[in-house]
Amino acid sequence: MDTDRRAVNHILGRLQRIISAHARIDELPVPLKGGGALSSKEVHCLQAIGQNQGSNVKTIGDLLGVTKSAASQMSGKLADKGFIVKQAAPDNDKEILVFLTEQGWGAFQAHQNFHERHMQTLMDRLASFTPEQLRIIDLFLEAAEGIMRERMSELFGE
Amino acid sequence: MDTDRRAVNHILGRLQRIISAHARIDELPVPLKGGGALSSKEVHCLQAIGQNQGSNVKTIGDLLGVTKSAASQMSGKLADKGFIVKQAAPDNDKEILVFLTEQGWGAFQAHQNFHERHMQTLMDRLASFTPEQLRIIDLFLEAAEGIMRERMSELFGE
DNA sequence: AATTATGGTTAAGATGCTTAACTATCTGTG
DNA sequence: CACAGATAGTTAAGCATCTTAACCATAATT
């Protein structure tokens, strides 16, 4: 039906705009309490490490979609700045594991909070939806996520 | 209600993953028919120009969220490669307007198609939703888009 | 034990951005 | 009208981040 096609296009347009706005916002540097700031790339790395404490350097690179070389450089910089520590794996002599320092957790949380304020507003507005409506929204997002997953494994390794 | 909070978190998680997957895919270089490829940044610029034929350089920069300097450099490169032409504005002597060449349209379309194949699959799956369900999905996305818009004007100029 | 795979680092080079300096043109106000 | 300030474009210099390639060390496989 024509009405449907228009509705669908409308929805896809929204999705597009949401995604592109998010990308824009996500590229901003993140100011830290007590002065200074972290670039978006630094924050992404910090996030990956915080959510995967004790991973090795290569794994962090995989999570970020960059080479182990880039991961080594980035984590080196974060270590120099005191946000993370790198220490030899306990069970073998070739891996280097990364951990957030206290300062690292501070920055991690700061960013997390920023993000959560974002999400909180959305959550508030979602409160007016019924469970049944939420289920429908979830179904839609599930479809979208599935497609993304397919594309990912199609384009990168599987 | 607790069920709701869990449902909402579930939804927000999906949204997050969709967005981050999209960001990953969007950073890939785009291969061109007939060999060669364009970097993701080049494609973004090409898209902005294609969707805003005859804009001046500064405007393209604004659309992309970069300085006029970056826009000048990027458009210069695309012009050197033959994807766009820059020509003086007809009504004044200070603006330079940008247009896609035939080759530029080719690349533009190629990328558009790639994107549309993406979207087509999603559209197919959306076909199973009723108009009423589509309306609910749209309401949700409208809320999300509104929040993004707020954040954008909060973070950038208004 | 020898070969291959895996993890990490570093150097060199590419890309794409910013700021700053400069030029040119346009606009509005006294 | 003249000129001050705003606007558009370019370029140079420098920075951040990525990649590839070379290299070393360690682990796993045969």
Short mmCIF file of C-alpha atoms (C1' of nucleotides) in Angstrom, two decimals:
data_model
loop_
_atom_site.label_atom_id
_atom_site.label_comp_id
_atom_site.label_asym_id
_atom_site.label_seq_id
_atom_site.Cartn_x
_atom_site.Cartn_y
_atom_site.Cartn_z
CA MET A 1 0.00 0.00 0.00
CA ASP A 2 1.14 3.51 -0.70
CA THR A 3 0.40 4.85 2.75
CA ASP A 4 2.61 2.16 4.17
CA ARG A 5 5.49 2.87 1.88
CA ARG A 6 5.36 6.49 2.87
CA ALA A 7 5.19 5.58 6.55
CA VAL A 8 8.13 3.25 6.16
CA ASN A 9 10.21 5.85 4.40
CA HIS A 10 9.35 8.27 7.13
CA ILE A 11 10.61 5.85 9.71
CA LEU A 12 13.80 5.08 7.84
CA GLY A 13 14.45 8.78 7.48
CA ARG A 14 14.14 9.25 11.20
CA LEU A 15 16.48 6.39 11.87
CA GLN A 16 19.00 7.92 9.50
CA ARG A 17 18.85 11.27 11.20
CA ILE A 18 19.12 9.79 14.65
CA ILE A 19 22.17 7.82 13.67
CA SER A 20 23.90 10.70 11.99
CA ALA A 21 23.18 13.08 14.88
CA HIS A 22 24.58 10.53 17.26
CA ALA A 23 27.71 10.17 15.16
CA ARG A 24 28.22 13.92 15.31
CA ILE A 25 27.80 14.08 19.05
CA ASP A 26 29.99 11.07 19.55
CA GLU A 27 32.92 12.77 17.89
CA LEU A 28 33.08 15.60 20.39
CA PRO A 29 35.94 15.71 22.89
CA VAL A 30 34.87 15.02 26.45
CA PRO A 31 35.78 17.60 29.08
CA LEU A 32 37.01 16.19 32.38
CA LYS A 33 36.31 17.43 35.85
CA GLY A 34 39.38 19.25 36.97
CA GLY A 35 40.32 20.56 33.55
CA GLY A 36 41.62 18.84 30.48
CA ALA A 37 39.69 16.74 28.04
CA LEU A 38 39.82 13.44 26.22
CA SER A 39 39.35 13.10 22.49
CA SER A 40 36.47 10.95 21.35
CA LYS A 41 38.88 8.25 20.25
CA GLU A 42 40.54 8.21 23.62
CA VAL A 43 37.16 7.91 25.28
CA HIS A 44 36.14 5.07 23.02
CA CYS A 45 39.28 3.22 23.93
CA LEU A 46 38.72 3.94 27.61
CA GLN A 47 35.19 2.62 27.32
CA ALA A 48 36.29 -0.55 25.61
CA ILE A 49 38.85 -1.14 28.33
CA GLY A 50 36.45 -0.30 31.14
CA GLN A 51 33.86 -2.68 29.82
CA ASN A 52 36.47 -5.37 29.25
CA GLN A 53 38.85 -5.07 32.16
CA GLY A 54 41.92 -7.21 31.78
CA SER A 55 41.68 -7.73 28.04
CA ASN A 56 44.89 -7.83 26.09
CA VAL A 57 45.85 -5.09 23.68
CA LYS A 58 44.88 -7.00 20.56
CA THR A 59 41.38 -7.61 21.89
CA ILE A 60 40.87 -3.93 22.57
CA GLY A 61 41.83 -3.27 18.98
CA ASP A 62 39.30 -5.84 17.78
CA LEU A 63 36.59 -4.27 19.90
CA LEU A 64 37.36 -0.89 18.42
CA GLY A 65 37.76 -2.18 14.90
CA VAL A 66 41.38 -1.10 14.55
CA THR A 67 44.70 -2.91 14.18
CA LYS A 68 46.69 -4.11 17.15
CA SER A 69 49.18 -1.42 16.23
CA ALA A 70 46.62 1.34 16.66
CA ALA A 71 45.46 -0.26 19.90
CA SER A 72 49.01 -0.35 21.17
CA GLN A 73 49.54 3.32 20.37
CA MET A 74 46.25 4.46 21.83
CA SER A 75 46.59 2.43 25.01
CA GLY A 76 50.16 3.64 25.34
CA LYS A 77 48.95 7.19 25.27
CA LEU A 78 46.22 6.52 27.82
CA ALA A 79 48.75 4.82 30.05
CA ASP A 80 51.09 7.81 29.77
CA LYS A 81 48.23 10.04 30.82
CA GLY A 82 47.53 7.81 33.78
CA PHE A 83 44.08 6.55 32.81
CA ILE A 84 45.05 2.93 32.45
CA VAL A 85 47.79 0.54 33.45
CA LYS A 86 49.27 -2.19 31.32
CA GLN A 87 50.56 -5.28 33.03
CA ALA A 88 51.91 -8.60 31.91
CA ALA A 89 49.41 -11.46 31.90
CA PRO A 90 49.79 -13.71 34.94
CA ASP A 91 49.62 -16.95 32.98
CA ASN A 92 51.88 -16.22 30.03
CA ASP A 93 54.69 -13.93 29.00
CA LYS A 94 53.44 -12.42 25.80
CA GLU A 95 50.13 -10.75 26.47
CA ILE A 96 49.79 -7.34 28.04
CA LEU A 97 46.55 -6.76 29.91
CA VAL A 98 44.95 -3.37 30.35
CA PHE A 99 43.07 -2.01 33.37
CA LEU A 100 41.55 1.32 34.26
CA THR A 101 43.22 3.26 37.05
CA GLU A 102 41.20 5.20 39.56
CA GLN A 103 41.58 8.25 37.38
CA GLY A 104 40.51 6.11 34.45
CA TRP A 105 37.33 5.10 36.24
CA GLY A 106 36.64 8.72 36.94
CA ALA A 107 36.72 9.61 33.27
CA PHE A 108 34.84 6.45 32.38
CA GLN A 109 32.06 7.34 34.79
CA ALA A 110 31.95 10.96 33.68
CA HIS A 111 31.34 9.86 30.14
CA GLN A 112 28.91 7.19 31.20
CA ASN A 113 26.92 9.79 33.13
CA PHE A 114 26.85 12.13 30.21
CA HIS A 115 25.51 9.29 28.16
CA GLU A 116 23.03 8.30 30.76
CA ARG A 117 21.56 11.76 31.03
CA HIS A 118 20.97 11.39 27.30
CA MET A 119 19.31 8.09 27.82
CA GLN A 120 17.41 9.16 30.88
CA THR A 121 15.43 11.69 28.93
CA LEU A 122 14.56 9.09 26.36
CA MET A 123 13.64 6.70 29.12
CA ASP A 124 11.31 9.26 30.62
CA ARG A 125 9.51 9.64 27.36
CA LEU A 126 9.37 5.92 26.89
CA ALA A 127 7.49 5.71 30.15
CA SER A 128 4.33 6.78 28.37
CA PHE A 129 4.38 3.70 26.16
CA THR A 130 2.47 0.60 27.17
CA PRO A 131 4.29 -2.73 27.50
CA GLU A 132 2.61 -3.88 24.34
CA GLN A 133 3.86 -0.84 22.49
CA LEU A 134 7.34 -1.35 23.84
CA ARG A 135 7.22 -4.86 22.52
CA ILE A 136 6.45 -3.59 19.04
CA ILE A 137 9.27 -1.08 19.20
CA ASP A 138 11.58 -3.81 20.31
CA LEU A 139 10.53 -6.02 17.42
CA PHE A 140 11.35 -3.24 15.03
CA LEU A 141 14.74 -2.60 16.57
CA GLU A 142 15.42 -6.31 16.63
CA ALA A 143 14.91 -6.40 12.87
CA ALA A 144 17.19 -3.42 12.39
CA GLU A 145 19.84 -4.88 14.65
CA GLY A 146 19.68 -8.19 12.83
CA ILE A 147 20.31 -6.50 9.53
CA MET A 148 23.23 -4.59 10.96
CA ARG A 149 24.67 -7.79 12.32
CA GLU A 150 24.38 -9.43 8.91
CA ARG A 151 26.11 -6.54 7.21
CA MET A 152 28.85 -6.55 9.79
CA SER A 153 29.69 -10.21 9.29
CA GLU A 154 29.36 -9.78 5.55
CA LEU A 155 31.79 -6.85 5.48
CA PHE A 156 34.22 -7.87 8.19
CA GLY A 157 35.27 -11.39 9.15
CA GLU A 158 32.54 -13.83 10.17
CA MET B 1 7.11 -1.02 36.92
CA ASP B 2 10.13 -3.28 36.88
CA THR B 3 9.16 -5.12 33.75
CA ASP B 4 8.98 -1.82 31.96
CA ARG B 5 12.35 -0.64 33.10
CA ARG B 6 13.89 -3.86 31.86
CA ALA B 7 12.05 -3.55 28.55
CA VAL B 8 13.20 0.02 28.18
CA ASN B 9 16.81 -0.85 28.90
CA HIS B 10 16.56 -3.62 26.38
CA ILE B 11 15.38 -1.18 23.77
CA LEU B 12 18.04 1.38 24.56
CA GLY B 13 20.69 -1.32 24.33
CA ARG B 14 19.48 -2.27 20.88
CA LEU B 15 19.52 1.33 19.78
CA GLN B 16 23.08 1.65 21.01
CA ARG B 17 24.22 -1.41 19.14
CA ILE B 18 22.49 -0.38 15.94
CA ILE B 19 24.12 3.02 16.06
CA SER B 20 27.56 1.71 16.80
CA ALA B 21 27.35 -0.94 14.08
CA HIS B 22 26.28 1.71 11.64
CA ALA B 23 29.20 3.90 12.62
CA ARG B 24 31.58 1.02 11.94
CA ILE B 25 30.12 0.29 8.53
CA ASP B 26 30.02 3.94 7.65
CA GLU B 27 33.76 4.29 8.08
CA LEU B 28 34.61 1.77 5.39
CA PRO B 29 36.05 2.99 2.10
CA VAL B 30 33.68 2.62 -0.81
CA PRO B 31 34.93 0.68 -3.84
CA LEU B 32 34.01 2.18 -7.21
CA LYS B 33 32.99 0.37 -10.36
CA GLY B 34 35.99 0.44 -12.62
CA GLY B 35 38.56 0.20 -9.82
CA GLY B 36 39.64 2.68 -7.22
CA ALA B 37 37.79 3.63 -4.09
CA LEU B 38 36.71 6.64 -2.10
CA SER B 39 37.39 7.04 1.59
CA SER B 40 34.37 7.36 3.83
CA LYS B 41 35.09 11.04 4.35
CA GLU B 42 35.24 11.64 0.63
CA VAL B 43 31.93 9.87 0.22
CA HIS B 44 30.33 11.90 2.98
CA CYS B 45 31.41 15.05 1.25
CA LEU B 46 30.17 13.77 -2.08
CA GLN B 47 26.82 12.95 -0.51
CA ALA B 48 26.50 16.37 1.06
CA ILE B 49 27.22 17.98 -2.28
CA GLY B 50 24.93 15.67 -4.21
CA GLN B 51 22.06 16.37 -1.85
CA ASN B 52 22.77 20.09 -1.91
CA GLN B 53 23.80 20.84 -5.46
CA GLY B 54 25.09 24.33 -5.92
CA SER B 55 25.87 25.02 -2.27
CA ASN B 56 28.92 27.06 -1.49
CA VAL B 57 31.97 25.58 0.16
CA LYS B 58 31.22 26.94 3.61
CA THR B 59 27.75 25.40 3.60
CA ILE B 60 29.16 21.99 2.74
CA GLY B 61 31.45 22.35 5.71
CA ASP B 62 28.52 23.21 7.95
CA LEU B 63 26.58 20.21 6.70
CA LEU B 64 29.52 17.97 7.48
CA GLY B 65 30.28 19.63 10.79
CA VAL B 66 33.79 20.74 9.80
CA THR B 67 35.45 24.11 9.22
CA LYS B 68 35.32 25.89 5.90
CA SER B 69 39.02 25.12 5.65
CA ALA B 70 38.43 21.39 5.83
CA ALA B 71 35.58 21.74 3.34
CA SER B 72 37.83 23.62 0.98
CA GLN B 73 40.53 20.96 1.19
CA MET B 74 38.14 18.06 0.80
CA SER B 75 36.24 19.60 -2.09
CA GLY B 76 39.53 20.52 -3.71
CA LYS B 77 40.57 16.91 -3.60
CA LEU B 78 37.26 15.73 -5.02
CA ALA B 79 37.53 18.30 -7.78
CA ASP B 80 41.08 17.13 -8.61
CA LYS B 81 39.76 13.59 -8.86
CA GLY B 82 37.00 14.76 -11.17
CA PHE B 83 34.00 14.00 -8.99
CA ILE B 84 32.86 17.58 -8.60
CA VAL B 85 33.31 20.97 -10.22
CA LYS B 86 33.64 24.26 -8.42
CA GLN B 87 32.36 27.34 -10.14
CA ALA B 88 31.93 30.97 -9.20
CA ALA B 89 28.45 31.95 -8.06
CA PRO B 90 26.49 33.72 -10.80
CA ASP B 91 25.24 36.52 -8.56
CA ASN B 92 28.37 37.47 -6.65
CA ASP B 93 32.12 37.18 -6.80
CA LYS B 94 33.02 35.62 -3.52
CA GLU B 95 31.20 32.33 -3.27
CA ILE B 96 32.29 29.16 -5.00
CA LEU B 97 29.50 26.70 -5.72
CA VAL B 98 30.02 22.98 -5.97
CA PHE B 99 28.32 20.50 -8.30
CA LEU B 100 28.70 16.81 -8.98
CA THR B 101 30.12 15.83 -12.35
CA GLU B 102 28.80 12.84 -14.24
CA GLN B 103 31.51 10.75 -12.62
CA GLY B 104 30.47 12.24 -9.29
CA TRP B 105 26.88 11.17 -9.81
CA GLY B 106 28.09 7.69 -10.64
CA ALA B 107 29.89 7.41 -7.31
CA PHE B 108 26.99 9.06 -5.52
CA GLN B 109 24.55 6.57 -6.95
CA ALA B 110 26.82 3.63 -6.24
CA HIS B 111 26.91 4.57 -2.61
CA GLN B 112 23.24 5.38 -2.53
CA ASN B 113 22.47 1.93 -3.94
CA PHE B 114 24.65 0.24 -1.40
CA HIS B 115 22.75 2.09 1.24
CA GLU B 116 19.42 1.34 -0.29
CA ARG B 117 20.07 -2.37 -0.41
CA HIS B 118 20.61 -2.01 3.33
CA MET B 119 17.39 -0.14 3.70
CA GLN B 120 15.46 -2.37 1.33
CA THR B 121 15.94 -5.36 3.57
CA LEU B 122 14.73 -3.41 6.53
CA MET B 123 11.82 -2.15 4.49
CA ASP B 124 10.89 -5.70 3.57
CA ARG B 125 10.77 -6.65 7.19
CA LEU B 126 8.78 -3.57 8.05
CA ALA B 127 6.16 -4.74 5.59
CA SER B 128 4.89 -7.19 8.18
CA PHE B 129 3.99 -4.39 10.57
CA THR B 130 0.48 -2.95 10.56
CA PRO B 131 -0.02 0.78 9.98
CA GLU B 132 -0.91 1.15 13.64
CA GLN B 133 2.32 -0.53 14.65
CA LEU B 134 4.29 1.66 12.28
CA ARG B 135 2.71 4.64 13.93
CA ILE B 136 3.96 3.52 17.32
CA ILE B 137 7.45 2.94 16.00
CA ASP B 138 7.38 6.36 14.47
CA LEU B 139 6.32 7.91 17.77
CA PHE B 140 9.26 6.28 19.46
CA LEU B 141 11.71 7.43 16.84
CA GLU B 142 10.21 10.87 16.93
CA ALA B 143 10.98 11.05 20.63
CA ALA B 144 14.53 9.86 20.05
CA GLU B 145 15.05 12.29 17.21
CA GLY B 146 13.72 15.13 19.29
CA ILE B 147 16.21 14.39 22.03
CA MET B 148 19.04 14.23 19.53
CA ARG B 149 17.97 17.54 18.09
CA GLU B 150 17.96 19.09 21.55
CA ARG B 151 21.42 17.79 22.29
CA MET B 152 22.69 19.02 18.96
CA SER B 153 21.53 22.58 19.51
CA GLU B 154 22.74 22.40 23.10
CA LEU B 155 26.21 21.28 22.07
CA PHE B 156 26.65 23.16 18.84
CA GLY B 157 25.25 26.57 17.94
CA GLU B 158 21.50 27.00 17.97
"C1'" DA C 1 63.58 -29.10 17.46
"C1'" DA C 2 61.83 -26.57 13.86
"C1'" DT C 3 57.98 -24.10 12.00
"C1'" DT C 4 54.10 -21.39 12.33
"C1'" DA C 5 50.92 -18.52 14.78
"C1'" DT C 6 50.09 -14.99 18.04
"C1'" DG C 7 50.88 -10.65 20.67
"C1'" DG C 8 53.30 -6.36 21.14
"C1'" DT C 9 55.99 -2.42 19.71
"C1'" DT C 10 57.91 0.92 16.69
"C1'" DA C 11 58.89 3.64 12.45
"C1'" DA C 12 57.24 5.69 8.40
"C1'" DG C 13 53.75 7.48 5.77
"C1'" DA C 14 48.75 8.67 4.61
"C1'" DT C 15 44.58 11.11 5.76
"C1'" DG C 16 41.88 14.50 7.48
"C1'" DC C 17 41.26 17.72 10.82
"C1'" DT C 18 42.24 22.52 13.22
"C1'" DT C 19 44.07 27.18 13.76
"C1'" DA C 20 46.02 31.09 11.91
"C1'" DA C 21 47.24 34.16 8.45
"C1'" DC C 22 46.02 36.23 4.26
"C1'" DT C 23 43.13 37.80 0.27
"C1'" DA C 24 38.95 39.21 -1.69
"C1'" DT C 25 34.36 40.61 -1.63
"C1'" DC C 26 30.13 42.15 0.35
"C1'" DT C 27 27.14 44.98 3.62
"C1'" DG C 28 25.56 48.43 6.44
"C1'" DT C 29 26.20 52.65 8.90
"C1'" DG C 30 27.71 57.36 9.78
"C1'" DC D 1 30.27 57.55 -0.41
"C1'" DA D 2 33.86 55.57 2.51
"C1'" DC D 3 35.30 52.56 5.41
"C1'" DA D 4 34.58 49.01 9.31
"C1'" DG D 5 33.21 44.70 10.00
"C1'" DA D 6 31.33 40.42 8.36
"C1'" DT D 7 31.64 36.68 5.14
"C1'" DA D 8 33.88 33.35 1.74
"C1'" DG D 9 37.83 30.97 0.19
"C1'" DT D 10 42.54 29.32 0.24
"C1'" DT D 11 46.85 27.88 2.05
"C1'" DA D 12 50.53 26.61 5.39
"C1'" DA D 13 51.79 24.40 9.50
"C1'" DG D 14 50.96 21.23 12.87
"C1'" DC D 15 48.39 17.63 15.24
"C1'" DA D 16 45.79 13.18 15.96
"C1'" DT D 17 45.00 8.81 14.40
"C1'" DC D 18 45.12 5.29 11.42
"C1'" DT D 19 47.63 1.72 8.36
"C1'" DT D 20 51.43 -1.18 6.75
"C1'" DA D 21 55.64 -3.25 7.40
"C1'" DA D 22 59.43 -4.75 9.89
"C1'" DC D 23 60.85 -6.65 13.92
"C1'" DC D 24 61.17 -9.28 18.44
"C1'" DA D 25 59.41 -12.45 21.82
"C1'" DT D 26 56.62 -16.14 23.16
"C1'" DA D 27 53.36 -19.95 22.46
"C1'" DA D 28 51.52 -23.75 19.93
"C1'" DT D 29 51.85 -27.34 16.44
"C1'" DT D 30 53.96 -30.89 13.95
#
